[in-house]
Amino acid sequence: MRIIIVGAGEVGFHIARRLAVENKEVIVIDKNPAALKKVSESTDVQTFEGSGCSPRVLQEAGVAGGDILLAVTDSDEINIMACVYAGKLADDITLLARVRGEDYTQYKHLITEGEPGIHRIINPDQEVVDSVLRLMSVPGAVEINEFAAGKIRLIGVRLPVGSPVVGRQLFDLRDVIGELGVVIAALVRNDELIIPTGEDVINGSDTVYFACDIRDQDEILKRFGIRPAPIKTVFIVGGGNIGYKLAKSLDNKFYHTRLLDANPERCGFLAEQLNRPIVLQGDARDQDLLREENVGELDLVISVTGDEETNILACLLAKNLGARETITRINNFAYMPLIEPIGIDHLVCPRLSAINSILHFIRRGKVMSTASIKGEDAEALEAIAQDHSSVVGKPLKDIKFPKGALILCFQRGDEVVIPRGDTVIEPNDRLVIISTRQNITKVEKALDVKVEFF
């Protein structure tokens, strides 16, 4: 597979680095020589200096022989034009563009329909809003990903003191869970991600990732000893694209929402567009303002300004005042490992959301969606089982799947199936699989062709 990436920023750099490990042919185009130098020094990929929306540059970089073009610069216009020219220069190339501006996303049919149509518009702002809404649906969860059109969830939780599953081998989990359909997908212990076997024991300090039918989610949480109080009071810091979209999503009777922004003109726009949320003008780093707004009594504070330092500080101040949960927006990947240790509950990252949206187009086999687990340590994939795949037509216990990978569950028709050892996967089953990053290539092969692993 030959993949051309236009843009050597954070998104382009991390996709290139990830794909280079998987032995794919990657070419990165950017007009910034310093950005290209960083890519070439850190990854085994080709680089090409020039504008990604120049037909000449695209042609000289070999777009005609490419399978996928990813346009992921910070400019919507460059991304769109790069895809348009690449579609003219190459036959049967898949075109993906990162586009954030409302002026384009509201009229995306104009650039996705016709010839050459962009196959997928990736809007990281909307992906972040969806991530926040999922986290709000399970208070206390550290991470939530959805598959099979929302019917299957992969949820990460920290277990409370005295949880009945602590100290149990996974083999014995049904003594606590009963016949509810659930499978433990991963354990995070001492910052290390483990894809467990039935002999592994759950420790009290573990973060536990489990997959289940969304209809069983609440009962499973109860049997884990988790009884989260619902979120009703929300304080959003930042009225930009993400903050506005989020406030719009919460503009209903269930939530009492306040939205804070530093720009008076933006506050005027927000007040006109929103019905129930209260719009405030001020600096989120002003502790007196936060006290006046009784932030310490709120269920959730979400800071999604364009400035990472403001987001982090606002959440730390809110947490110090007593806010129950906090979510911060982070763009710099280097900051991610620091968020939990300093006391912020959750992070959302538009760039990581964009990467997740892109990856399933790159995977071999009929992969429908992907999600990074614990940053980039592991990946969950949703894939359609094909009749020529290694995973089809034999009991699960006889499938020699690569170590560090696990078939969690699947959807067959309208039914969500938590498999046992004698379960046989059939063609067109919608599988949810988790794998460590090192084994992704082997999982792709198993989904795509008949192979055996020893």
Coordinates of C-alpha atoms in Angstrom, one line a residue:
M1 CA 0.0 0.0 0.0
R2 CA 1.3 3.4 -1.0
I3 CA 0.1 6.3 1.1
I4 CA 0.8 10.0 0.3
I5 CA 0.4 12.4 3.3
V6 CA 0.1 16.1 2.6
G7 CA 1.1 18.0 5.8
A8 CA 4.0 17.2 8.2
G9 CA 2.4 18.7 11.2
E10 CA 1.4 16.8 14.4
V11 CA -1.3 14.7 12.6
G12 CA 0.8 14.0 9.5
F13 CA 3.9 13.2 11.6
H14 CA 2.1 10.8 13.9
I15 CA 0.3 9.0 11.1
A16 CA 3.6 8.6 9.2
R17 CA 5.4 7.3 12.3
R18 CA 2.6 4.8 12.9
L19 CA 2.5 3.5 9.4
A20 CA 6.2 3.3 9.0
V21 CA 6.3 0.7 11.9
E22 CA 3.8 -1.3 9.9
N23 CA 6.0 -1.4 6.8
K24 CA 3.8 0.6 4.5
E25 CA 5.2 2.8 1.8
V26 CA 4.7 6.4 3.0
I27 CA 5.5 9.7 1.3
V28 CA 5.1 13.0 3.3
I29 CA 4.7 16.3 1.4
D30 CA 5.2 19.7 3.1
K31 CA 6.7 23.0 2.1
N32 CA 8.3 23.4 5.5
P33 CA 11.8 21.9 5.5
A34 CA 12.1 21.8 9.3
A35 CA 8.9 19.8 9.6
L36 CA 10.1 17.4 6.9
K37 CA 13.5 17.0 8.7
K38 CA 11.7 16.1 11.9
V39 CA 9.7 13.4 10.0
S40 CA 12.7 12.0 8.2
E41 CA 14.8 11.8 11.3
S42 CA 12.1 10.1 13.4
T43 CA 10.6 7.7 10.8
D44 CA 11.6 5.5 7.9
V45 CA 9.4 7.3 5.3
Q46 CA 10.1 9.4 2.1
T47 CA 9.7 13.1 2.2
F48 CA 9.1 15.6 -0.6
E49 CA 9.4 19.4 -0.2
G50 CA 6.7 21.5 -1.8
S51 CA 3.1 22.6 -1.6
G52 CA 0.6 19.8 -1.3
C53 CA -1.9 21.6 -3.5
S54 CA 0.5 22.0 -6.4
P55 CA -0.3 19.5 -9.2
R56 CA 3.4 19.5 -10.2
V57 CA 4.5 18.6 -6.6
L58 CA 1.9 15.9 -6.4
Q59 CA 2.9 14.4 -9.7
E60 CA 6.6 14.5 -8.9
A61 CA 5.9 12.9 -5.5
G62 CA 4.3 9.9 -7.3
V63 CA 0.7 10.4 -6.5
A64 CA -0.2 8.6 -9.7
G65 CA 0.9 5.3 -8.1
G66 CA -0.7 6.0 -4.8
D67 CA -3.5 4.1 -3.1
I68 CA -4.5 6.7 -0.5
L69 CA -3.9 10.5 -0.2
L70 CA -4.4 12.0 3.3
A71 CA -4.5 15.8 3.3
V72 CA -4.0 16.8 6.9
T73 CA -2.5 20.3 6.9
D74 CA -4.0 23.1 9.1
S75 CA -5.5 24.7 6.0
D76 CA -8.9 23.5 4.9
E77 CA -8.3 25.1 1.4
I78 CA -5.0 23.3 0.9
N79 CA -6.5 20.0 2.0
I80 CA -9.4 20.3 -0.4
M81 CA -7.3 21.4 -3.4
A82 CA -4.7 18.6 -2.8
C83 CA -7.5 16.1 -3.0
V84 CA -9.0 17.6 -6.1
Y85 CA -5.7 17.6 -8.0
A86 CA -4.7 14.1 -6.7
G87 CA -8.1 12.8 -7.9
K88 CA -7.4 14.2 -11.4
L89 CA -3.8 12.8 -11.5
A90 CA -4.5 9.3 -10.1
D91 CA -7.0 6.6 -10.9
D92 CA -8.7 4.8 -8.0
I93 CA -7.0 6.7 -5.3
T94 CA -8.8 7.1 -2.0
L95 CA -9.0 10.8 -1.0
L96 CA -9.3 11.9 2.7
A97 CA -9.3 15.6 3.8
R98 CA -9.1 17.1 7.2
V99 CA -11.7 20.0 7.1
R100 CA -12.8 22.0 10.1
G101 CA -14.5 25.2 8.8
E102 CA -18.3 25.4 9.0
D103 CA -18.2 27.1 5.6
Y104 CA -17.0 23.8 4.1
T105 CA -18.5 21.2 6.4
Q106 CA -22.0 22.6 5.9
Y107 CA -21.6 22.2 2.1
K108 CA -19.5 19.0 2.1
H109 CA -21.7 17.5 -0.6
L110 CA -20.1 19.9 -3.0
I111 CA -16.7 18.3 -2.5
T112 CA -17.7 14.7 -1.8
E113 CA -20.0 14.2 -4.8
G114 CA -19.1 14.1 -8.4
E115 CA -15.6 13.5 -9.9
P116 CA -13.2 13.5 -8.3
G117 CA -15.1 13.4 -5.0
I118 CA -13.3 13.4 -1.7
H119 CA -14.2 10.0 -0.1
R120 CA -14.2 11.3 3.5
I121 CA -14.2 14.7 5.2
I122 CA -12.7 14.4 8.6
N123 CA -13.8 17.0 11.1
P124 CA -11.8 16.7 14.3
D125 CA -13.9 19.3 16.1
Q126 CA -17.0 17.2 15.8
E127 CA -15.1 14.0 16.8
V128 CA -14.0 15.8 20.0
V129 CA -17.6 16.8 20.8
D130 CA -18.7 13.2 20.3
S131 CA -16.0 12.0 22.6
V132 CA -17.1 14.4 25.3
L133 CA -20.7 13.4 25.0
R134 CA -19.7 9.7 25.3
L135 CA -17.7 10.4 28.5
M136 CA -20.7 12.3 29.9
S137 CA -22.9 9.3 29.3
V138 CA -20.8 7.2 31.7
P139 CA -19.5 9.5 34.5
G140 CA -16.3 8.1 35.9
A141 CA -15.2 6.3 32.8
V142 CA -11.7 7.1 31.6
E143 CA -12.4 6.3 27.9
I144 CA -15.4 5.2 25.8
N145 CA -15.4 4.0 22.2
E146 CA -18.4 2.9 20.2
F147 CA -18.7 0.3 17.4
A148 CA -21.4 -1.4 15.3
A149 CA -23.3 1.9 15.0
G150 CA -23.3 2.5 18.7
K151 CA -24.5 -1.0 19.7
I152 CA -21.2 -2.1 21.2
R153 CA -19.1 -0.1 23.6
L154 CA -15.5 -0.5 24.8
I155 CA -15.3 1.3 28.1
G156 CA -12.3 2.0 30.4
V157 CA -13.0 2.4 34.1
R158 CA -11.0 2.7 37.3
L159 CA -12.4 0.3 39.9
P160 CA -13.6 1.6 43.3
V161 CA -12.2 0.4 46.6
G162 CA -14.0 -2.9 47.5
S163 CA -15.0 -3.7 43.9
P164 CA -16.2 -7.4 43.8
V165 CA -14.1 -8.1 40.7
V166 CA -10.7 -7.1 42.4
G167 CA -8.6 -10.2 43.1
R168 CA -10.6 -12.3 40.6
Q169 CA -9.1 -14.3 37.8
L170 CA -10.8 -13.5 34.5
F171 CA -11.8 -17.2 34.3
D172 CA -14.0 -16.6 37.4
L173 CA -15.5 -13.3 36.4
R174 CA -18.9 -14.9 35.7
D175 CA -19.2 -15.6 39.5
V176 CA -19.7 -11.8 39.9
I177 CA -21.0 -10.7 36.5
G178 CA -23.4 -13.7 36.0
E179 CA -24.6 -14.3 32.5
L180 CA -24.3 -10.7 31.3
G181 CA -22.3 -10.5 28.1
V182 CA -19.0 -8.8 28.9
V183 CA -15.4 -9.4 28.0
I184 CA -12.3 -7.8 29.6
A185 CA -10.4 -6.3 26.7
A186 CA -7.3 -4.8 28.4
L187 CA -5.8 -3.9 31.8
V188 CA -3.6 -0.9 32.4
R189 CA -1.3 -1.6 35.3
N190 CA 1.6 0.7 36.3
D191 CA 1.1 2.6 33.0
E192 CA 1.5 -0.6 31.0
L193 CA -1.2 -2.0 28.8
I194 CA -1.9 -5.7 29.0
I195 CA -4.1 -7.8 26.7
P196 CA -5.1 -10.3 29.3
T197 CA -5.7 -14.1 29.2
G198 CA -8.2 -15.9 31.4
E199 CA -5.5 -16.6 34.0
D200 CA -4.8 -12.8 34.7
V201 CA -6.0 -11.4 38.0
I202 CA -7.6 -7.9 38.3
N203 CA -5.8 -5.7 40.7
G204 CA -7.3 -2.8 42.6
S205 CA -5.1 -0.3 40.9
D206 CA -5.9 -1.5 37.4
T207 CA -7.8 0.5 34.8
V208 CA -10.1 -2.1 33.3
Y209 CA -11.3 -1.9 29.6
F210 CA -14.4 -4.0 28.9
A211 CA -16.6 -4.6 25.8
C212 CA -20.3 -5.1 26.0
D213 CA -23.7 -4.5 24.5
I214 CA -24.6 -0.9 25.3
R215 CA -27.9 -2.2 26.7
D216 CA -26.0 -4.1 29.4
Q217 CA -23.6 -1.3 30.2
D218 CA -25.3 0.1 33.4
E219 CA -25.9 -3.3 35.0
I220 CA -22.2 -4.3 34.3
L221 CA -21.0 -1.1 36.0
K222 CA -23.1 -1.9 39.0
R223 CA -21.7 -5.4 39.3
F224 CA -18.2 -3.9 39.1
G225 CA -19.2 -1.8 42.1
I226 CA -19.5 1.4 40.1
R227 CA -22.5 3.6 40.7
P228 CA -21.8 7.0 39.1
A229 CA -24.0 10.0 39.8
P230 CA -25.4 11.5 36.6
I231 CA -23.9 14.8 35.3
K232 CA -26.4 17.7 35.3
T233 CA -24.3 20.9 35.8
V234 CA -21.7 21.7 33.1
F235 CA -19.3 24.6 32.7
I236 CA -17.7 25.0 29.3
V237 CA -14.5 27.1 28.9
G238 CA -14.0 28.3 25.4
G239 CA -16.7 29.4 22.9
G240 CA -14.8 28.5 19.7
N241 CA -16.0 25.8 17.3
I242 CA -15.7 22.9 19.8
G243 CA -17.2 24.8 22.7
Y244 CA -20.1 26.1 20.6
K245 CA -20.9 22.7 19.1
L246 CA -20.8 21.2 22.6
A247 CA -23.0 23.8 24.1
K248 CA -25.4 23.3 21.2
S249 CA -25.5 19.6 21.9
L250 CA -26.3 20.3 25.6
D251 CA -28.9 22.9 24.8
N252 CA -31.8 21.0 26.4
K253 CA -33.7 20.7 29.7
F254 CA -31.6 17.9 31.2
Y255 CA -28.3 19.9 31.5
H256 CA -27.7 23.2 33.3
T257 CA -24.9 24.6 31.1
R258 CA -22.8 27.7 31.3
L259 CA -20.3 28.8 28.6
L260 CA -17.4 31.1 29.3
D261 CA -15.4 32.9 26.7
A262 CA -12.9 35.8 26.9
N263 CA -14.0 37.5 23.7
P264 CA -17.0 39.9 24.1
E265 CA -18.0 39.8 20.4
R266 CA -17.9 36.0 20.4
C267 CA -20.0 36.0 23.6
G268 CA -22.6 38.1 21.8
F269 CA -22.8 35.6 18.9
L270 CA -23.0 32.6 21.4
A271 CA -25.8 34.3 23.4
E272 CA -27.8 34.8 20.1
Q273 CA -27.4 31.2 19.0
L274 CA -27.9 29.3 22.2
N275 CA -31.2 29.0 24.0
R276 CA -30.8 27.5 27.5
P277 CA -27.0 27.7 28.2
I278 CA -25.9 30.9 30.0
V279 CA -23.1 32.7 28.2
L280 CA -20.4 34.5 30.4
Q281 CA -17.5 36.7 29.4
G282 CA -14.3 36.4 31.3
D283 CA -10.9 34.7 31.8
A284 CA -11.0 31.1 33.0
R285 CA -7.7 31.6 34.7
D286 CA -9.4 34.1 37.1
Q287 CA -9.9 32.1 40.3
D288 CA -12.2 34.8 41.8
L289 CA -14.5 34.5 38.7
L290 CA -14.6 30.8 39.1
R291 CA -15.5 31.1 42.8
E292 CA -18.3 33.6 41.9
E293 CA -19.7 31.1 39.4
N294 CA -19.6 28.3 42.1
V295 CA -17.5 26.1 39.9
G296 CA -16.5 24.0 42.9
E297 CA -20.1 22.7 43.1
L298 CA -20.4 21.6 39.5
D299 CA -20.5 18.1 38.1
L300 CA -18.2 18.7 35.1
V301 CA -15.9 21.4 33.8
I302 CA -14.8 21.2 30.2
S303 CA -12.0 23.5 28.9
V304 CA -11.7 23.5 25.1
T305 CA -10.1 26.8 24.2
G306 CA -7.4 26.9 21.5
D307 CA -4.7 27.5 24.2
E308 CA -3.5 24.3 25.9
E309 CA -2.0 26.1 28.9
T310 CA -5.3 27.9 29.6
N311 CA -7.2 24.6 29.3
I312 CA -4.9 22.9 31.8
L313 CA -4.9 25.7 34.2
A314 CA -8.7 26.2 34.1
C315 CA -9.2 22.5 34.9
L316 CA -6.7 22.5 37.7
L317 CA -8.3 25.6 39.3
A318 CA -11.8 24.1 38.9
K319 CA -10.6 20.8 40.4
N320 CA -8.9 22.6 43.3
L321 CA -12.2 24.4 44.0
G322 CA -14.0 21.1 44.2
A323 CA -15.5 20.4 40.7
R324 CA -16.3 16.7 40.4
E325 CA -14.8 15.9 37.0
T326 CA -12.8 17.8 34.5
I327 CA -12.0 17.4 30.7
T328 CA -9.3 19.3 28.9
R329 CA -8.5 19.8 25.3
I330 CA -4.9 19.0 24.3
N331 CA -3.3 19.2 20.9
N332 CA 0.3 18.6 21.8
F333 CA 0.9 14.8 22.0
A334 CA 3.8 15.4 24.4
Y335 CA 1.4 16.8 27.0
M336 CA -0.8 13.7 27.1
P337 CA 1.1 11.5 29.7
L338 CA 1.1 14.5 32.1
I339 CA -2.6 15.1 32.3
E340 CA -3.7 12.3 34.6
P341 CA -0.8 12.6 37.1
I342 CA -1.5 16.3 37.6
G343 CA -5.1 15.6 38.6
I344 CA -7.2 16.3 35.4
D345 CA -9.7 13.5 34.9
H346 CA -9.9 13.3 31.0
L347 CA -8.4 14.7 27.9
V348 CA -9.7 15.1 24.4
C349 CA -7.4 15.6 21.4
P350 CA -8.6 16.8 18.0
R351 CA -5.5 15.6 16.3
L352 CA -5.8 12.1 17.8
S353 CA -9.5 12.0 16.8
A354 CA -8.4 12.9 13.3
I355 CA -5.9 10.0 13.3
N356 CA -8.5 7.5 14.5
S357 CA -10.9 8.7 11.7
I358 CA -8.2 8.2 9.1
L359 CA -6.7 4.8 10.2
H360 CA -9.5 2.5 9.2
F361 CA -9.2 3.6 5.5
I362 CA -5.6 2.4 5.7
R363 CA -6.2 -1.0 7.3
R364 CA -6.2 -4.2 5.2
G365 CA -9.4 -6.3 5.4
K366 CA -12.8 -4.7 5.5
V367 CA -12.1 -2.4 8.5
M368 CA -15.0 0.0 9.3
S369 CA -13.6 2.0 12.2
T370 CA -10.6 2.1 14.5
A371 CA -9.9 3.7 17.9
S372 CA -6.6 4.2 19.7
I373 CA -6.6 2.8 23.3
K374 CA -4.5 4.5 26.0
G375 CA -3.0 7.0 23.6
E376 CA -1.4 4.8 20.9
D377 CA -0.4 1.7 22.9
A378 CA -3.2 -0.4 21.4
E379 CA -5.9 -0.2 18.7
A380 CA -9.4 -1.4 18.6
L381 CA -10.8 -2.3 15.2
E382 CA -14.2 -2.9 13.8
A383 CA -14.1 -5.2 10.8
I384 CA -16.5 -7.2 8.6
A385 CA -15.5 -10.9 8.6
Q386 CA -15.0 -12.0 5.0
D387 CA -15.3 -15.6 3.8
H388 CA -11.6 -15.7 2.8
S389 CA -10.4 -14.5 6.2
S390 CA -8.5 -16.7 8.7
V391 CA -11.0 -16.0 11.5
V392 CA -14.0 -17.4 9.6
G393 CA -15.4 -20.9 9.8
K394 CA -13.7 -22.4 12.9
P395 CA -14.3 -22.2 16.7
L396 CA -12.6 -19.3 18.4
K397 CA -10.4 -21.5 20.5
D398 CA -8.9 -23.0 17.3
I399 CA -8.1 -19.6 15.7
K400 CA -4.3 -19.0 16.1
F401 CA -4.6 -15.3 16.5
P402 CA -1.4 -13.3 17.1
K403 CA -0.4 -12.9 20.7
G404 CA -1.4 -9.5 22.1
A405 CA -4.6 -9.5 20.0
L406 CA -8.1 -10.5 21.0
I407 CA -11.5 -10.8 19.3
L408 CA -13.8 -9.1 21.9
C409 CA -17.3 -9.5 20.5
F410 CA -19.2 -9.2 17.3
Q411 CA -22.6 -8.2 15.8
R412 CA -24.5 -10.8 13.8
G413 CA -27.6 -9.2 12.3
D414 CA -29.1 -7.2 15.1
E415 CA -27.6 -9.4 17.9
V416 CA -24.5 -8.6 19.8
V417 CA -22.5 -11.7 20.6
I418 CA -19.9 -12.1 23.4
P419 CA -18.1 -15.2 22.1
R420 CA -17.0 -18.3 24.0
G421 CA -14.3 -20.8 22.9
D422 CA -16.7 -22.8 20.8
T423 CA -18.2 -19.8 19.0
V424 CA -17.8 -19.9 15.2
I425 CA -17.4 -16.6 13.3
E426 CA -19.4 -16.4 10.1
P427 CA -18.9 -14.3 7.0
N428 CA -20.3 -10.7 7.5
D429 CA -20.1 -10.8 11.3
R430 CA -19.1 -7.4 12.5
L431 CA -16.1 -8.0 14.7
V432 CA -14.5 -5.8 17.4
I433 CA -10.9 -6.7 17.9
I434 CA -8.2 -5.2 20.2
S435 CA -4.5 -5.4 19.4
T436 CA -1.3 -4.0 20.6
R437 CA 0.3 -1.7 18.1
Q438 CA 3.1 -4.2 17.3
N439 CA 0.6 -6.8 16.2
I440 CA -1.7 -4.7 14.0
T441 CA -0.1 -5.8 10.7
K442 CA -0.7 -9.5 11.7
V443 CA -4.3 -8.8 12.6
E444 CA -4.7 -7.1 9.2
K445 CA -3.4 -10.2 7.4
A446 CA -5.8 -12.4 9.4
L447 CA -8.7 -10.3 8.4
D448 CA -7.7 -10.2 4.8
V449 CA -6.4 -13.6 3.9
K450 CA -6.0 -17.2 5.2
V451 CA -2.9 -17.2 7.4
E452 CA -1.9 -19.1 10.5
F453 CA 0.2 -17.8 13.4
F454 CA 2.4 -20.0 15.5

